[in-house]
Each structure stands twice: as C-alpha cells, then as structure tokens.
XYZ file of C-alpha atoms in Angstrom:
448
model
C -3.747 -69.911 30.701
C -5.083 -70.742 34.223
C -3.443 -69.180 37.354
C -1.954 -72.705 38.235
C -0.001 -72.970 34.965
C 1.145 -69.317 35.647
C 2.299 -69.824 38.961
C 4.176 -73.060 37.816
C 5.867 -70.986 35.102
C 7.026 -68.299 37.428
C 8.106 -70.821 40.188
C 10.149 -72.579 37.302
C 11.950 -69.403 36.137
C 12.928 -68.661 39.884
C 14.300 -72.196 40.348
C 16.260 -71.924 36.882
C 17.737 -68.526 38.166
C 18.561 -70.362 41.524
C 20.518 -72.970 39.524
C 22.299 -70.803 37.625
C 23.330 -69.073 40.865
C 24.699 -72.263 41.847
C 26.320 -72.840 38.490
C 28.273 -69.593 38.740
C 29.076 -70.037 42.333
C 30.800 -73.484 41.232
C 32.676 -71.978 38.555
C 33.978 -69.110 40.324
C 35.201 -71.308 42.944
C 36.639 -73.687 40.583
C 38.265 -70.667 38.619
C 40.070 -69.641 42.036
C 41.527 -72.810 42.479
C 42.559 -73.538 38.979
C 42.399 -70.385 37.161
C 40.838 -71.816 33.969
C 37.799 -71.137 32.113
C 35.330 -69.470 34.695
C 34.125 -67.143 31.825
C 33.433 -70.134 29.565
C 31.079 -71.880 32.177
C 29.407 -68.354 33.038
C 28.438 -67.884 29.733
C 27.291 -71.264 28.928
C 24.999 -70.795 32.115
C 23.866 -67.657 30.858
C 22.736 -68.729 27.712
C 20.733 -71.492 29.228
C 19.109 -69.230 31.227
C 18.149 -67.233 28.527
C 16.882 -69.736 26.348
C 14.746 -71.830 28.635
C 12.324 -68.848 29.610
C 11.992 -68.066 26.050
C 11.448 -71.699 24.705
C 7.591 -71.723 25.083
C 6.846 -74.512 22.255
C 4.888 -76.370 24.654
C 3.752 -75.749 27.989
C 4.078 -79.262 29.132
C 7.818 -78.867 28.835
C 7.776 -75.556 31.124
C 5.666 -77.753 33.454
C 7.897 -80.684 33.547
C 10.845 -78.365 34.396
C 8.884 -76.668 37.158
C 8.125 -80.038 38.610
C 11.830 -81.292 38.243
C 13.027 -78.043 39.759
C 10.730 -78.332 42.555
C 11.771 -81.788 43.617
C 15.430 -80.552 43.069
C 15.028 -77.474 45.220
C 15.601 -79.031 48.581
C 19.105 -80.102 47.605
C 19.954 -76.779 46.044
C 19.260 -74.652 48.809
C 21.940 -76.532 51.326
C 24.505 -76.106 48.568
C 23.977 -72.437 48.411
C 24.510 -72.242 52.298
C 27.159 -74.786 52.642
C 29.407 -74.030 49.940
C 30.223 -70.527 50.755
C 31.285 -72.079 54.027
C 33.287 -74.344 52.400
C 35.148 -71.741 50.356
C 35.220 -69.104 53.155
C 36.672 -70.731 56.067
C 39.473 -72.715 54.980
C 41.314 -69.573 53.491
C 41.188 -67.578 56.711
C 42.154 -70.452 58.286
C 45.308 -71.120 55.945
C 46.302 -67.511 56.298
C 45.971 -67.415 60.271
C 48.068 -70.610 60.446
C 50.684 -69.446 58.131
C 51.411 -65.861 59.774
C 52.442 -67.497 63.027
C 54.600 -69.922 61.267
C 56.548 -66.906 59.326
C 56.652 -65.087 62.562
C 58.422 -67.772 64.660
C 61.748 -67.918 62.722
C 61.985 -63.958 63.127
C 61.708 -64.219 67.066
C 64.187 -66.808 67.227
C 66.637 -64.713 65.119
C 66.465 -61.784 67.440
C 68.024 -63.199 70.690
C 70.863 -64.391 68.346
C 71.753 -60.793 67.273
C 71.283 -59.562 71.001
C 73.557 -61.678 72.628
C 76.927 -61.280 70.758
C 78.173 -58.214 72.470
C 77.752 -59.387 75.876
C 80.931 -61.782 76.228
C 83.206 -58.718 75.406
C 82.340 -56.962 79.148
C 84.686 -59.094 80.768
C 87.682 -57.495 79.425
C 87.068 -54.195 81.471
C 87.722 -56.253 84.649
C 91.340 -57.085 83.577
C 93.471 -55.359 86.214
C 97.142 -55.197 86.063
C 98.840 -54.742 89.474
C 100.505 -51.212 89.460
C 103.997 -50.650 90.356
C 104.723 -48.835 93.759
C 106.537 -45.696 94.261
C 109.902 -46.716 94.820
C 109.997 -49.206 91.793
C 108.941 -46.216 89.558
C 111.432 -43.977 90.602
C 114.158 -46.520 89.874
C 112.805 -47.038 86.430
C 112.096 -43.691 85.695
C 115.929 -42.422 86.918
C 116.816 -45.134 84.301
C 114.873 -43.761 81.455
C 116.344 -40.148 82.272
C 119.966 -41.358 82.161
C 119.086 -42.891 78.763
C 117.253 -39.859 77.069
C 119.252 -37.684 74.803
C 118.967 -34.622 76.498
C 121.173 -31.892 74.848
C 121.007 -29.133 77.865
C 123.233 -31.362 80.302
C 125.821 -32.378 77.726
C 126.155 -28.873 76.123
C 126.948 -27.317 79.518
C 129.373 -29.879 80.456
C 131.150 -29.475 77.027
C 131.592 -25.878 77.822
C 132.584 -26.276 81.441
C 135.212 -28.852 80.837
C 137.533 -26.335 78.872
C 140.658 -25.580 80.408
C 140.309 -21.774 80.496
C 136.629 -20.266 80.426
C 136.623 -16.815 78.553
C 133.744 -14.394 78.609
C 132.403 -15.996 75.648
C 132.060 -19.320 77.171
C 130.115 -17.962 79.989
C 127.764 -16.311 77.666
C 127.523 -19.489 75.889
C 126.566 -21.322 79.068
C 123.766 -18.631 79.856
C 122.560 -19.278 76.352
C 122.506 -23.068 76.868
C 120.372 -22.488 79.937
C 118.091 -20.162 77.873
C 117.566 -22.475 75.285
C 116.566 -24.994 77.801
C 113.889 -22.759 78.804
C 115.446 -22.172 82.369
C 114.546 -18.483 82.378
C 116.398 -15.522 82.158
C 116.858 -14.790 85.971
C 117.302 -18.231 86.891
C 120.063 -18.667 84.107
C 121.873 -15.738 85.275
C 121.959 -16.832 88.823
C 123.139 -20.144 87.688
C 125.781 -18.700 85.686
C 127.106 -16.238 88.272
C 127.377 -19.241 90.867
C 129.223 -21.469 88.430
C 131.606 -18.627 87.533
C 132.350 -18.317 91.577
C 133.242 -21.898 91.859
C 135.303 -22.090 88.708
C 137.511 -19.149 90.005
C 137.712 -20.545 93.441
C 138.837 -24.331 92.061
C 141.105 -22.955 89.262
C 142.208 -26.213 87.197
C 139.305 -28.914 87.306
C 139.098 -32.496 86.291
C 135.892 -33.558 84.040
C 134.637 -35.155 87.150
C 134.987 -32.119 89.345
C 133.564 -29.830 86.749
C 130.419 -32.248 86.345
C 130.017 -32.472 90.481
C 130.040 -28.603 90.288
C 127.764 -28.311 87.484
C 125.332 -30.898 89.384
C 125.378 -29.049 92.804
C 124.229 -25.830 91.259
C 121.421 -27.517 89.052
C 120.181 -29.325 92.016
C 119.977 -26.127 94.150
C 117.935 -24.324 91.078
C 115.547 -27.320 90.969
C 115.089 -27.254 94.978
C 116.600 -30.275 96.306
C 115.111 -29.695 99.832
C 111.551 -28.477 98.171
C 108.366 -30.341 99.545
C 107.125 -32.124 96.583
C 104.779 -34.496 98.465
C 101.243 -35.122 97.748
C 99.322 -35.236 101.005
C 97.569 -38.224 100.096
C 100.527 -40.017 100.004
C 102.251 -38.455 103.263
C 100.944 -41.312 105.210
C 102.794 -44.575 104.011
C 99.912 -46.755 105.362
C 96.145 -46.468 104.214
C 93.515 -45.935 107.172
C 92.008 -48.961 108.748
C 88.690 -49.915 108.052
C 86.016 -48.285 110.576
C 88.887 -45.639 111.721
C 87.478 -42.357 112.728
C 86.470 -40.195 110.058
C 88.419 -37.254 111.383
C 91.732 -39.553 110.790
C 90.553 -40.649 107.606
C 89.445 -37.560 105.639
C 88.986 -37.472 101.477
C 91.599 -35.914 99.994
C 90.686 -33.922 96.835
C 92.770 -33.437 93.661
C 91.766 -31.053 90.745
C 93.499 -31.397 87.683
C 93.610 -28.389 85.131
C 95.451 -27.390 81.935
C 95.304 -26.638 78.363
C 94.266 -29.131 75.485
C 96.698 -31.634 74.358
C 99.025 -31.661 77.554
C 97.881 -35.211 78.532
C 95.668 -34.138 81.441
C 93.113 -36.940 81.279
C 95.950 -39.523 80.860
C 97.540 -38.112 83.935
C 94.623 -38.216 86.039
C 94.104 -41.764 85.059
C 97.812 -42.717 85.968
C 97.897 -40.686 89.041
C 94.595 -42.713 90.105
C 96.777 -45.768 89.455
C 99.653 -44.607 91.490
C 97.437 -44.442 94.490
C 96.082 -47.604 93.876
C 99.636 -48.977 94.103
C 99.875 -47.580 97.444
C 96.779 -49.104 98.770
C 94.321 -46.325 98.594
C 90.617 -46.027 97.582
C 90.299 -44.004 94.542
C 87.618 -42.300 92.683
C 87.656 -40.478 89.469
C 85.385 -37.436 88.411
C 84.867 -36.866 84.649
C 84.158 -33.542 84.889
C 85.475 -32.833 81.312
C 82.126 -32.579 79.555
C 82.914 -30.698 76.685
C 85.727 -32.966 74.759
C 84.205 -35.788 73.113
C 84.996 -38.970 74.567
C 86.806 -37.526 77.392
C 84.712 -39.368 79.964
C 85.448 -42.761 77.989
C 88.966 -42.034 77.962
C 89.155 -41.721 81.637
C 86.906 -44.675 82.049
C 89.530 -46.889 79.884
C 92.447 -45.693 82.305
C 90.204 -46.228 85.302
C 89.318 -49.945 84.434
C 92.868 -50.933 84.195
C 93.171 -50.232 87.972
C 89.690 -51.155 89.090
C 88.823 -47.371 89.801
C 85.414 -46.297 89.799
C 84.390 -43.238 87.440
C 81.447 -40.576 88.264
C 80.171 -39.170 85.093
C 77.307 -37.969 83.316
C 75.387 -39.347 80.438
C 74.263 -36.042 78.863
C 76.479 -34.306 76.295
C 77.629 -31.098 77.676
C 76.561 -31.598 81.625
C 77.628 -28.950 83.878
C 80.975 -29.738 85.091
C 80.353 -28.422 88.357
C 77.559 -30.654 89.113
C 79.695 -33.839 88.022
C 82.292 -32.755 90.537
C 79.743 -32.382 93.219
C 78.189 -35.587 92.665
C 81.734 -37.325 92.863
C 82.605 -35.455 96.024
C 79.530 -36.892 97.320
C 79.928 -40.588 95.871
C 83.730 -40.451 97.470
C 82.381 -39.329 100.887
C 79.593 -41.787 101.200
C 81.864 -44.648 100.061
C 84.768 -43.287 102.505
C 86.950 -43.253 99.890
C 90.788 -42.125 100.047
C 91.301 -39.789 97.083
C 88.943 -38.007 94.571
C 90.552 -36.798 91.514
C 88.574 -34.493 89.335
C 89.689 -34.366 85.734
C 88.609 -31.085 84.092
C 88.357 -29.765 80.446
C 91.290 -28.444 78.576
C 91.030 -24.731 77.837
C 93.138 -22.068 76.675
C 94.347 -19.532 79.207
C 92.844 -16.426 77.261
C 89.390 -17.591 77.673
C 87.888 -15.952 80.667
C 84.366 -17.618 80.976
C 86.354 -20.999 81.121
C 88.885 -20.326 83.553
C 86.153 -18.806 85.829
C 84.484 -22.453 85.341
C 87.311 -23.930 87.497
C 86.796 -21.563 90.225
C 83.162 -22.876 90.418
C 84.176 -26.238 90.592
C 86.361 -25.863 93.220
C 83.962 -23.582 95.193
C 80.950 -26.548 94.577
C 83.374 -29.214 96.032
C 84.431 -27.235 98.861
C 80.833 -27.307 99.953
C 81.335 -30.673 100.970
C 85.021 -31.163 101.711
C 88.421 -29.328 101.228
C 90.473 -29.368 98.226
C 94.029 -30.439 99.132
C 95.710 -30.083 95.616
C 95.345 -28.133 92.321
C 97.674 -29.539 89.796
C 98.608 -27.902 86.513
C 99.298 -30.526 83.889
C 102.055 -28.949 81.418
C 103.778 -30.278 78.373
C 107.563 -30.058 78.790
C 107.967 -29.335 75.175
C 106.127 -26.119 75.175
C 108.716 -24.145 76.698
C 107.998 -20.463 77.818
C 104.428 -20.795 76.823
C 103.976 -23.107 79.594
C 104.948 -20.385 81.925
C 102.132 -18.124 80.458
C 99.449 -20.985 80.983
C 101.004 -21.404 84.625
C 100.432 -17.915 85.590
C 97.008 -17.819 84.426
C 95.782 -20.773 85.934
C 97.681 -19.964 89.278
C 95.314 -16.854 89.129
C 91.975 -18.406 88.339
C 91.985 -21.156 90.723
C 95.319 -21.457 92.776
C 97.920 -24.230 91.909
C 99.557 -26.156 94.310
C 101.958 -28.116 92.014
C 102.982 -28.984 88.519
C 102.817 -32.146 86.504
C 105.240 -32.210 83.710
C 104.530 -34.359 80.981
C 106.502 -35.524 77.796
C 109.785 -34.847 80.097
C 111.652 -37.898 78.387
C 114.237 -36.997 75.824
C 113.078 -33.389 75.796
C 115.209 -30.426 75.304
C 113.007 -28.254 77.303
C 113.805 -29.684 80.920
C 114.537 -26.259 82.202
C 110.810 -25.260 82.477
C 111.009 -27.234 85.706
C 113.263 -24.490 87.274
C 111.579 -21.718 85.330
C 108.094 -22.764 86.910
C 109.311 -23.323 90.145
C 110.980 -19.770 90.295
C 108.321 -17.933 88.756
C 105.056 -19.294 90.577
C 106.791 -20.846 93.816
C 105.121 -23.972 93.588
C 106.997 -27.152 93.299
C 107.019 -29.608 90.455
C 105.361 -32.730 92.117
C 105.110 -35.311 88.999
C 106.700 -36.318 86.081
C 105.608 -38.420 83.068
C 108.181 -40.141 80.853
C 106.334 -42.404 78.709
C 103.260 -43.992 77.545
C 102.748 -46.927 79.730
C 100.417 -46.959 82.694
C 103.025 -46.634 85.282
C 104.989 -44.200 83.479
C 104.314 -41.484 86.027
C 106.210 -40.802 89.437
C 106.935 -38.186 92.187
C 109.683 -35.648 90.783
C 112.938 -36.787 92.076
C 115.446 -33.569 91.662
C 118.386 -35.658 91.809
C 117.298 -38.186 89.386
C 116.522 -35.490 86.933
C 119.753 -33.642 87.189
C 121.659 -36.999 86.881
C 119.365 -37.710 83.916
C 120.114 -34.399 81.910
C 123.876 -34.474 82.851
C 123.967 -38.015 81.435
C-alpha cells in the first residue's frame, strides 16, 4: 500500500467522523424540539462509523468514499458552524423576550394597591363647628337638672320634715359624707343648716330648698375665681399685635390613668377654638400605647395641630419643649400639654412632671396645671390631688363623669382641702360636653 492510498484512507476516516458529528448534532437538535428518537439516531450513526472503517473488502470502495467525502467537506463545515448559531441564538432571545413580558403585568399591578388608602386621608379634615362657652353652660345646666343624683334629693327629703330631731341632723351629715363632701365640710354645712332651721321655725318646701341651696353654694364657693387666663380676654389678639400683649398661655394636664385626661385635653382645645383661639396640642404621653393617636383624633375634629414624637418611649419633656417652641414660633394663643397618666405613689413618674414644667418654663411661663379627676372615685381622688399638688403644683381641677354621679360632693372636698377651684366639668361623651364650672348650675342640678 503506497503513501497516497494511506493518506486517502486517513482522510476518509476523518471525514466520516465529521459526518457522524453532524448527524449526532442534528439528532440532538431534533430531540430537543420533539423529545423523540435521539438515542436511536445516535446508535445508527455510531454503528455506521464503526462499520465503515472496518469494512476493507476492497480498497477501491474506501478510495471512492474518500473522494466523495472530499467533495462534500466544504458543505459540511458551514453546517457545523451555522447550526450551533441557529440553535443557540433563538433560545436566549426567546427567554429574554419572555422575561420583560412577564414582569410588565407585575409592575402595573403595584400602583393599584398603593393608591387605595390615599382617598381616606381627607376624612381627617372634617371639622364640626364647636359650641361657644355660653351655649355649653345652658346645655350642661340642663344635663345636671335631669341627672338622677340622690345627693340633693336625700337632703331635701330630710330637711322637709316638720320637726328635725338630732337623728335627722345625723342623717343629713351622713348623706353629705356619702356624697364625698368630706367630714370638715359636712360638719360646717350641718351647723349652718341647723341655725337656719331654728331661726325660721316652720318652713315650706320651697323655703327648705332655698335654704339648702344657699348653704351648698357657700360650700362650693359661689364667688371663687374659676376663670382660665387664656379665656379671660374675650377677644383674641389682633394679628400683628405686640408680643407682650399676646403671650402664649400654657396648660399642663395631669392625672392618673382612666380619668379621661387625654380626652379632656382634646375637648379643652376645642373649647378654646370656639372662642377664636389658636391652639397647639403637645402629645407628651409617650408611655401609653396610642395616646398620641387618640389626642390627634380629638384634635382633627377641631383643626388643631399636634406636636408628637415618632419614637416609642420618647422623652416627654423633649416633646413638651418642642411643642412650646413651635407654639411660640407660630404665635399661638394656647398650648395644652397632655402628660402620661401615673399613680400617685410612683415617685419617679411624679418627679417627671416637675421636669416637664421646668423645661417649658425655660421658654415661656406655665399659667395652668389642671388635675383631671374622675368624679366617681370619691375620696380616693383627694389622695391623688394632694400628691399631684405637691409634685407639680395645681391651679385647678377638672371633674369628669359628673353627670348622674352620687359623688358630686368631691367638688366641695377638693376645694376645701387644696384651696384650688374646680374650673371645668365634663358631663358626657360628646366633643362639646366640657364647660367652665358653674356653681349655681351645679347646685341646682343636684337639688333637682
């Protein structure tokens, strides 16, 4: 066998292997598209590759195959380079094209969910016009007159008897004590009533009522100054007035949990708005969950701005300071500071009230410290009042839940014990159910 023949045989084998590779590639491509018969075609190609090199019956056949392979070689090479490009390129393009199409619906869906809560915001802007002070007094007097208070009725029933024995007078004193008037005040009222009874002799029911009314008015304090300094001037300051003639009035609200302190702060702000005052509320109760939200809800009903902290457990004194600074910058008329409710036996918390006052007074004086008391707590309210008065100093008392309460005598007891007046009373759940305390209306209400 000469060299030329050997080279032709080797070249033929190479060409056959190349053809087998092309066949396998085509089979793999068809198998990926149809999922059928890739293994069968590969085995047939392999059998052909093994059989043809080993078939040496005649050298001429090999030479013919080599010649045929040489003629077909230029055609096979472009197929090997072109087919991988055709199979590789369409697949990534299809995948890349499919991915943006799948992402577009997701991006379009997100704005739909984000836009839903926004229309609810304007609800906070609904402001109902508050009642003025005179209108409140008329309505609250009516509520007191219709309240089922057994305090005055029991006294009237006893004093209407023809001849009052010593036991009758003891019943009068017991009735006063049960109404939380206090021992000292009860004894004084009984002595005065006894003297009036002896001087007048036989009396009609109307005379008895008038006598009792006068003594209760004296006990409540008919001439006591109950005004709030921020309301002492009936007209709000004119825009651009001198700062000295238009000071900021600061009111700090204190009390234990459950007395309605935060609610009272919101209602008090509304009372000032009704009188044309510019009010700022400070949410310095940073301990109770949702206290700031509760205050903001009340403020929204009257269009009042609230200064609050976004941090849980923030320093109450810091919130109060920021609120005072803002109220001064905005030239507000009134700043009402709501503080955290605390038990009177918690010394550290009580000391914190003093800190709040000192911090505010670095910027502006504090005119009022109002203690909020629940009228139904009775003499326990006296204990609270004494401790708060010692910790921060009290200028007045707000009695809540006074409607229909048998504990109305706490008004007399607090004033006698602390020497500070009851300035405001709450007689309902409505936003305007808070008014300046009216002694005559209160006494008439409990007498029925």
